[in-house]
Amino acid sequence: QQPVQSPQAVILREGEDAVINCSSSKALYSVHWYRQKHGEAPVFLMILLKGGEQKGHDKISASFNEKKQQSSLYLTASQLSYSGTYFCGTEAPSSGTYKYIFGTGTRLKVLA
Amino acid sequence: GAGVSQSPSNKVTEKGKDVELRCDPISGHTALYWYRQSLGQGLEFLIYFQGNSAPDKSGLPSDRFSAERTGGSVSTLTIQRTQQEDSAVYLCASSRGTAYNEQFFGPGTRLTVL
């Protein structure tokens, strides 16, 4: 049930682009993206709610496919500050309420 | 307060002792979440509180774990008879409403069980 992210890890040079994928065997209600820098708490990047949605700010954007089973995070012209672990996340119904599930994570390191 | 606060920031305890972790959410946020993150690992969902609704406790790792939220604000996560495998960072987050909203995370409590 946990969304699977790929790749597990990626190393980039400054200015290079990266794509991180988040896949689920079932349609997701929504998908959130978070970035966690080493030793810090996760920080929200964006949320996608609708199939076919694309959203972005600055050089980070994301898409949600029509079937709502896959989301991709696009990092363009990467900067050193982009280094960290990226998690997708989604809510799932559970016993009359909800639980929140994060994906397996992608470690991204940007080198100068 | 400006953000989610957690206390203590660090807790070292001996195996078998009970510990209590506290989370103060952002004022006005009705949703509160607890997660556990072991060293170098992902985020494991523990429990979610929404307003005054009863939470689903099925995410708690064992019956040694319990959580409550008083008055729809402050929450405590209690671990009884701690074990070494309980060592991790415990993160709390809050959001305005349902899980569709952005979660704001606290700095976490690093728990070490000797």
PDB file of C-alpha atoms in Angstrom:
ATOM      1  CA  GLN A   1       0.000   0.000   0.000  1.00  0.00           C
ATOM      2  CA  GLN A   2       2.987   2.288   0.505  1.00  0.00           C
ATOM      3  CA  PRO A   3       3.744   4.264  -2.658  1.00  0.00           C
ATOM      4  CA  VAL A   4       7.028   3.238  -4.263  1.00  0.00           C
ATOM      5  CA  GLN A   5       9.454   5.923  -5.323  1.00  0.00           C
ATOM      6  CA  SER A   6      12.135   5.726  -7.960  1.00  0.00           C
ATOM      7  CA  PRO A   7      14.985   6.175  -8.135  1.00  0.00           C
ATOM      8  CA  GLN A   8      16.003   5.393  -4.570  1.00  0.00           C
ATOM      9  CA  ALA A   9      18.923   7.777  -4.849  1.00  0.00           C
ATOM     10  CA  VAL A  10      20.339  10.168  -7.408  1.00  0.00           C
ATOM     11  CA  ILE A  11      23.435  12.334  -7.607  1.00  0.00           C
ATOM     12  CA  LEU A  12      23.445  15.420  -9.795  1.00  0.00           C
ATOM     13  CA  ARG A  13      25.751  18.241 -10.706  1.00  0.00           C
ATOM     14  CA  GLU A  14      24.470  21.780 -10.214  1.00  0.00           C
ATOM     15  CA  GLY A  15      22.343  22.792 -13.161  1.00  0.00           C
ATOM     16  CA  GLU A  16      21.266  19.267 -14.088  1.00  0.00           C
ATOM     17  CA  ASP A  17      17.665  18.076 -14.093  1.00  0.00           C
ATOM     18  CA  ALA A  18      16.066  15.220 -12.174  1.00  0.00           C
ATOM     19  CA  VAL A  19      12.753  13.386 -12.158  1.00  0.00           C
ATOM     20  CA  ILE A  20      11.442  11.512  -9.137  1.00  0.00           C
ATOM     21  CA  ASN A  21       8.541   9.117  -9.564  1.00  0.00           C
ATOM     22  CA  CYS A  22       5.928   7.981  -7.076  1.00  0.00           C
ATOM     23  CA  SER A  23       3.801   4.974  -8.021  1.00  0.00           C
ATOM     24  CA  SER A  24       0.868   3.237  -6.415  1.00  0.00           C
ATOM     25  CA  SER A  25      -0.990   0.059  -7.280  1.00  0.00           C
ATOM     26  CA  LYS A  26      -4.270   1.840  -6.476  1.00  0.00           C
ATOM     27  CA  ALA A  27      -5.604   5.252  -7.398  1.00  0.00           C
ATOM     28  CA  LEU A  28      -4.580   7.889  -4.880  1.00  0.00           C
ATOM     29  CA  TYR A  29      -6.939  10.483  -3.425  1.00  0.00           C
ATOM     30  CA  SER A  30      -4.207  13.066  -3.726  1.00  0.00           C
ATOM     31  CA  VAL A  31      -0.435  13.232  -3.667  1.00  0.00           C
ATOM     32  CA  HIS A  32       1.757  15.520  -1.625  1.00  0.00           C
ATOM     33  CA  TRP A  33       5.462  16.118  -2.064  1.00  0.00           C
ATOM     34  CA  TYR A  34       7.810  16.899   0.800  1.00  0.00           C
ATOM     35  CA  ARG A  35      11.552  17.501   1.042  1.00  0.00           C
ATOM     36  CA  GLN A  36      13.541  16.604   4.131  1.00  0.00           C
ATOM     37  CA  LYS A  37      17.038  17.938   4.571  1.00  0.00           C
ATOM     38  CA  HIS A  38      19.442  15.986   6.722  1.00  0.00           C
ATOM     39  CA  GLY A  39      18.653  16.404  10.408  1.00  0.00           C
ATOM     40  CA  GLU A  40      15.573  18.511   9.741  1.00  0.00           C
ATOM     41  CA  ALA A  41      11.836  17.959   9.569  1.00  0.00           C
ATOM     42  CA  PRO A  42      10.061  17.487   6.228  1.00  0.00           C
ATOM     43  CA  VAL A  43       8.886  20.608   4.430  1.00  0.00           C
ATOM     44  CA  PHE A  44       5.867  20.711   2.156  1.00  0.00           C
ATOM     45  CA  LEU A  45       6.464  21.362  -1.538  1.00  0.00           C
ATOM     46  CA  MET A  46       3.083  20.914  -3.213  1.00  0.00           C
ATOM     47  CA  ILE A  47      -0.129  18.924  -3.420  1.00  0.00           C
ATOM     48  CA  LEU A  48      -1.915  17.548  -6.462  1.00  0.00           C
ATOM     49  CA  LEU A  49      -5.548  16.575  -6.270  1.00  0.00           C
ATOM     50  CA  LYS A  50      -6.812  15.860  -9.763  1.00  0.00           C
ATOM     51  CA  GLY A  51      -5.873  13.349 -12.393  1.00  0.00           C
ATOM     52  CA  GLY A  52      -3.933  15.057 -15.159  1.00  0.00           C
ATOM     53  CA  GLU A  53      -2.981  17.965 -12.916  1.00  0.00           C
ATOM     54  CA  GLN A  54       0.335  19.708 -13.275  1.00  0.00           C
ATOM     55  CA  LYS A  55       1.626  22.220 -10.818  1.00  0.00           C
ATOM     56  CA  GLY A  56       4.849  24.006 -10.171  1.00  0.00           C
ATOM     57  CA  HIS A  57       6.656  26.909  -8.655  1.00  0.00           C
ATOM     58  CA  ASP A  58      10.083  28.238  -9.524  1.00  0.00           C
ATOM     59  CA  LYS A  59      12.060  25.290 -10.932  1.00  0.00           C
ATOM     60  CA  ILE A  60      10.216  22.534  -9.105  1.00  0.00           C
ATOM     61  CA  SER A  61       7.043  21.133 -10.609  1.00  0.00           C
ATOM     62  CA  ALA A  62       4.971  17.993 -10.425  1.00  0.00           C
ATOM     63  CA  SER A  63       2.374  16.051 -12.349  1.00  0.00           C
ATOM     64  CA  PHE A  64      -0.334  13.547 -11.459  1.00  0.00           C
ATOM     65  CA  ASN A  65      -1.344  11.107 -14.160  1.00  0.00           C
ATOM     66  CA  GLU A  66      -4.921  10.645 -15.348  1.00  0.00           C
ATOM     67  CA  LYS A  67      -5.429   7.410 -13.445  1.00  0.00           C
ATOM     68  CA  LYS A  68      -4.031   9.012 -10.273  1.00  0.00           C
ATOM     69  CA  GLN A  69      -1.635   6.137  -9.755  1.00  0.00           C
ATOM     70  CA  GLN A  70       1.577   7.934 -10.536  1.00  0.00           C
ATOM     71  CA  SER A  71       3.048  11.315  -9.758  1.00  0.00           C
ATOM     72  CA  SER A  72       6.356  12.752 -10.871  1.00  0.00           C
ATOM     73  CA  LEU A  73       8.387  15.551  -9.355  1.00  0.00           C
ATOM     74  CA  TYR A  74      10.559  17.545 -11.754  1.00  0.00           C
ATOM     75  CA  LEU A  75      13.610  19.427 -10.560  1.00  0.00           C
ATOM     76  CA  THR A  76      15.149  21.604 -13.240  1.00  0.00           C
ATOM     77  CA  ALA A  77      18.507  23.392 -13.185  1.00  0.00           C
ATOM     78  CA  SER A  78      19.175  21.878  -9.772  1.00  0.00           C
ATOM     79  CA  GLN A  79      20.808  23.911  -7.033  1.00  0.00           C
ATOM     80  CA  LEU A  80      22.859  22.788  -4.044  1.00  0.00           C
ATOM     81  CA  SER A  81      19.851  23.637  -1.849  1.00  0.00           C
ATOM     82  CA  TYR A  82      17.812  20.912  -3.543  1.00  0.00           C
ATOM     83  CA  SER A  83      19.799  18.212  -1.772  1.00  0.00           C
ATOM     84  CA  GLY A  84      17.741  16.127   0.608  1.00  0.00           C
ATOM     85  CA  THR A  85      15.310  13.253   0.691  1.00  0.00           C
ATOM     86  CA  TYR A  86      12.072  13.649  -1.227  1.00  0.00           C
ATOM     87  CA  PHE A  87       8.914  11.905  -0.128  1.00  0.00           C
ATOM     88  CA  CYS A  88       5.565  11.632  -1.796  1.00  0.00           C
ATOM     89  CA  GLY A  89       2.628  11.105   0.520  1.00  0.00           C
ATOM     90  CA  THR A  90      -1.048  10.339   0.399  1.00  0.00           C
ATOM     91  CA  GLU A  91      -3.988   9.784   2.702  1.00  0.00           C
ATOM     92  CA  ALA A  92      -5.855   6.502   2.801  1.00  0.00           C
ATOM     93  CA  PRO A  93      -9.115   5.600   4.520  1.00  0.00           C
ATOM     94  CA  SER A  94      -8.682   3.608   7.688  1.00  0.00           C
ATOM     95  CA  SER A  95     -11.374   2.413  10.102  1.00  0.00           C
ATOM     96  CA  GLY A  96     -13.725   5.335   9.558  1.00  0.00           C
ATOM     97  CA  THR A  97     -10.971   7.921   9.526  1.00  0.00           C
ATOM     98  CA  TYR A  98      -7.723   8.357   7.643  1.00  0.00           C
ATOM     99  CA  LYS A  99      -4.103   7.458   7.864  1.00  0.00           C
ATOM    100  CA  TYR A 100      -1.303   9.155   6.035  1.00  0.00           C
ATOM    101  CA  ILE A 101       1.292   7.174   4.125  1.00  0.00           C
ATOM    102  CA  PHE A 102       4.607   8.430   2.867  1.00  0.00           C
ATOM    103  CA  GLY A 103       6.415   6.868  -0.067  1.00  0.00           C
ATOM    104  CA  THR A 104       9.701   5.026   0.184  1.00  0.00           C
ATOM    105  CA  GLY A 105      11.753   8.192  -0.359  1.00  0.00           C
ATOM    106  CA  THR A 106      14.361   9.365  -2.880  1.00  0.00           C
ATOM    107  CA  ARG A 107      17.729  10.688  -1.728  1.00  0.00           C
ATOM    108  CA  LEU A 108      18.970  13.458  -3.943  1.00  0.00           C
ATOM    109  CA  LYS A 109      22.421  14.975  -3.716  1.00  0.00           C
ATOM    110  CA  VAL A 110      23.499  17.934  -5.781  1.00  0.00           C
ATOM    111  CA  LEU A 111      27.221  18.469  -6.206  1.00  0.00           C
ATOM    112  CA  ALA A 112      28.936  21.724  -7.073  1.00  0.00           C
TER     113      ALA A 112
ATOM    114  CA  GLY B   1       3.413  30.078  18.638  1.00  0.00           C
ATOM    115  CA  ALA B   2       4.625  30.381  15.089  1.00  0.00           C
ATOM    116  CA  GLY B   3       5.056  26.699  14.430  1.00  0.00           C
ATOM    117  CA  VAL B   4       4.625  23.205  15.777  1.00  0.00           C
ATOM    118  CA  SER B   5       6.655  22.632  18.917  1.00  0.00           C
ATOM    119  CA  GLN B   6       7.710  19.351  20.465  1.00  0.00           C
ATOM    120  CA  SER B   7       9.262  18.495  23.778  1.00  0.00           C
ATOM    121  CA  PRO B   8      11.649  17.244  24.827  1.00  0.00           C
ATOM    122  CA  SER B   9      13.959  17.652  21.843  1.00  0.00           C
ATOM    123  CA  ASN B  10      16.071  14.758  23.085  1.00  0.00           C
ATOM    124  CA  LYS B  11      15.235  11.936  25.462  1.00  0.00           C
ATOM    125  CA  VAL B  12      17.559   9.222  26.656  1.00  0.00           C
ATOM    126  CA  THR B  13      15.954   6.517  28.729  1.00  0.00           C
ATOM    127  CA  GLU B  14      16.654   3.053  29.986  1.00  0.00           C
ATOM    128  CA  LYS B  15      14.973   0.013  28.599  1.00  0.00           C
ATOM    129  CA  GLY B  16      11.730  -0.691  30.439  1.00  0.00           C
ATOM    130  CA  LYS B  17      11.016   2.893  31.454  1.00  0.00           C
ATOM    131  CA  ASP B  18       7.978   4.871  30.269  1.00  0.00           C
ATOM    132  CA  VAL B  19       8.345   8.058  28.252  1.00  0.00           C
ATOM    133  CA  GLU B  20       5.955  10.822  27.314  1.00  0.00           C
ATOM    134  CA  LEU B  21       6.433  12.995  24.262  1.00  0.00           C
ATOM    135  CA  ARG B  22       4.537  16.220  23.801  1.00  0.00           C
ATOM    136  CA  CYS B  23       3.348  18.086  20.713  1.00  0.00           C
ATOM    137  CA  ASP B  24       1.929  21.603  20.536  1.00  0.00           C
ATOM    138  CA  PRO B  25       0.288  22.142  17.137  1.00  0.00           C
ATOM    139  CA  ILE B  26      -0.163  25.427  15.342  1.00  0.00           C
ATOM    140  CA  SER B  27      -3.095  27.313  16.822  1.00  0.00           C
ATOM    141  CA  GLY B  28      -6.283  26.661  14.881  1.00  0.00           C
ATOM    142  CA  HIS B  29      -5.054  23.473  13.235  1.00  0.00           C
ATOM    143  CA  THR B  30      -7.617  20.751  13.763  1.00  0.00           C
ATOM    144  CA  ALA B  31      -5.557  17.871  12.418  1.00  0.00           C
ATOM    145  CA  LEU B  32      -2.550  16.424  14.238  1.00  0.00           C
ATOM    146  CA  TYR B  33      -0.275  13.551  13.172  1.00  0.00           C
ATOM    147  CA  TRP B  34       2.437  11.495  14.816  1.00  0.00           C
ATOM    148  CA  TYR B  35       5.169   9.776  12.814  1.00  0.00           C
ATOM    149  CA  ARG B  36       8.239   7.760  13.651  1.00  0.00           C
ATOM    150  CA  GLN B  37      11.462   7.921  11.691  1.00  0.00           C
ATOM    151  CA  SER B  38      14.247   5.474  12.418  1.00  0.00           C
ATOM    152  CA  LEU B  39      17.793   6.434  11.474  1.00  0.00           C
ATOM    153  CA  GLY B  40      18.114   6.762   7.710  1.00  0.00           C
ATOM    154  CA  GLN B  41      14.615   5.438   7.140  1.00  0.00           C
ATOM    155  CA  GLY B  42      11.316   6.768   5.914  1.00  0.00           C
ATOM    156  CA  LEU B  43       8.357   8.210   7.777  1.00  0.00           C
ATOM    157  CA  GLU B  44       6.148   5.688   9.548  1.00  0.00           C
ATOM    158  CA  PHE B  45       2.607   6.874  10.288  1.00  0.00           C
ATOM    159  CA  LEU B  46       1.504   6.272  13.874  1.00  0.00           C
ATOM    160  CA  ILE B  47      -1.778   8.089  14.465  1.00  0.00           C
ATOM    161  CA  TYR B  48      -3.958  10.950  13.209  1.00  0.00           C
ATOM    162  CA  PHE B  49      -6.303  13.148  15.244  1.00  0.00           C
ATOM    163  CA  GLN B  50      -8.994  15.206  13.529  1.00  0.00           C
ATOM    164  CA  GLY B  51     -10.873  17.574  15.804  1.00  0.00           C
ATOM    165  CA  ASN B  52     -12.701  15.637  18.479  1.00  0.00           C
ATOM    166  CA  SER B  53     -13.121  12.480  16.411  1.00  0.00           C
ATOM    167  CA  ALA B  54     -11.809   9.188  17.739  1.00  0.00           C
ATOM    168  CA  PRO B  55      -8.497   8.333  16.062  1.00  0.00           C
ATOM    169  CA  ASP B  56      -7.635   5.085  14.356  1.00  0.00           C
ATOM    170  CA  LYS B  57      -5.019   3.462  16.550  1.00  0.00           C
ATOM    171  CA  SER B  58      -4.122   0.667  14.163  1.00  0.00           C
ATOM    172  CA  GLY B  59      -0.916   2.447  13.088  1.00  0.00           C
ATOM    173  CA  LEU B  60       0.561   2.313  16.579  1.00  0.00           C
ATOM    174  CA  PRO B  61       3.359  -0.318  16.565  1.00  0.00           C
ATOM    175  CA  SER B  62       2.222  -2.138  19.704  1.00  0.00           C
ATOM    176  CA  ASP B  63      -0.057  -1.788  22.720  1.00  0.00           C
ATOM    177  CA  ARG B  64       2.843  -0.151  24.567  1.00  0.00           C
ATOM    178  CA  PHE B  65       2.141   2.945  22.485  1.00  0.00           C
ATOM    179  CA  SER B  66      -0.757   5.262  23.227  1.00  0.00           C
ATOM    180  CA  ALA B  67      -1.635   8.799  22.249  1.00  0.00           C
ATOM    181  CA  GLU B  68      -4.169  11.351  23.291  1.00  0.00           C
ATOM    182  CA  ARG B  69      -5.117  14.826  22.356  1.00  0.00           C
ATOM    183  CA  THR B  70      -6.687  17.004  24.998  1.00  0.00           C
ATOM    184  CA  GLY B  71      -9.091  19.796  24.127  1.00  0.00           C
ATOM    185  CA  GLY B  72      -8.327  19.445  20.450  1.00  0.00           C
ATOM    186  CA  SER B  73      -4.901  20.991  20.938  1.00  0.00           C
ATOM    187  CA  VAL B  74      -1.877  19.525  22.720  1.00  0.00           C
ATOM    188  CA  SER B  75      -1.094  15.879  22.131  1.00  0.00           C
ATOM    189  CA  THR B  76       1.020  13.401  24.053  1.00  0.00           C
ATOM    190  CA  LEU B  77       2.499  10.175  22.784  1.00  0.00           C
ATOM    191  CA  THR B  78       3.285   7.717  25.549  1.00  0.00           C
ATOM    192  CA  ILE B  79       5.514   4.706  25.201  1.00  0.00           C
ATOM    193  CA  GLN B  80       5.404   2.243  28.061  1.00  0.00           C
ATOM    194  CA  ARG B  81       8.153  -0.235  28.911  1.00  0.00           C
ATOM    195  CA  THR B  82      10.431   1.159  26.220  1.00  0.00           C
ATOM    196  CA  GLN B  83      12.518  -1.203  24.118  1.00  0.00           C
ATOM    197  CA  GLN B  84      15.709  -0.499  22.171  1.00  0.00           C
ATOM    198  CA  GLU B  85      13.808  -0.794  18.880  1.00  0.00           C
ATOM    199  CA  ASP B  86      11.716   2.214  19.960  1.00  0.00           C
ATOM    200  CA  SER B  87      14.787   4.423  19.434  1.00  0.00           C
ATOM    201  CA  ALA B  88      13.931   6.865  16.654  1.00  0.00           C
ATOM    202  CA  VAL B  89      12.914  10.435  15.957  1.00  0.00           C
ATOM    203  CA  TYR B  90       9.253  11.022  16.699  1.00  0.00           C
ATOM    204  CA  LEU B  91       7.765  13.737  14.532  1.00  0.00           C
ATOM    205  CA  CYS B  92       4.514  15.566  15.061  1.00  0.00           C
ATOM    206  CA  ALA B  93       2.718  17.550  12.361  1.00  0.00           C
ATOM    207  CA  SER B  94      -0.444  19.603  12.203  1.00  0.00           C
ATOM    208  CA  SER B  95      -2.641  20.878   9.405  1.00  0.00           C
ATOM    209  CA  ARG B  96      -5.672  23.096   8.977  1.00  0.00           C
ATOM    210  CA  GLY B  97      -8.153  20.396   8.235  1.00  0.00           C
ATOM    211  CA  THR B  98      -8.168  17.093   6.527  1.00  0.00           C
ATOM    212  CA  ALA B  99      -5.220  15.237   5.091  1.00  0.00           C
ATOM    213  CA  TYR B 100      -5.659  17.267   1.873  1.00  0.00           C
ATOM    214  CA  ASN B 101      -3.955  20.172   3.564  1.00  0.00           C
ATOM    215  CA  GLU B 102      -0.262  20.934   3.959  1.00  0.00           C
ATOM    216  CA  GLN B 103       1.267  19.406   7.056  1.00  0.00           C
ATOM    217  CA  PHE B 104       3.583  21.525   9.164  1.00  0.00           C
ATOM    218  CA  PHE B 105       6.129  19.470  11.053  1.00  0.00           C
ATOM    219  CA  GLY B 106       7.677  20.056  14.424  1.00  0.00           C
ATOM    220  CA  PRO B 107      11.425  19.603  14.995  1.00  0.00           C
ATOM    221  CA  GLY B 108      10.936  16.130  16.428  1.00  0.00           C
ATOM    222  CA  THR B 109      11.944  14.325  19.605  1.00  0.00           C
ATOM    223  CA  ARG B 110      14.988  12.088  19.329  1.00  0.00           C
ATOM    224  CA  LEU B 111      14.403   9.105  21.599  1.00  0.00           C
ATOM    225  CA  THR B 112      17.280   6.859  22.566  1.00  0.00           C
ATOM    226  CA  VAL B 113      16.587   3.733  24.587  1.00  0.00           C
ATOM    227  CA  LEU B 114      19.677   2.248  26.211  1.00  0.00           C
TER     228      LEU B 114
END
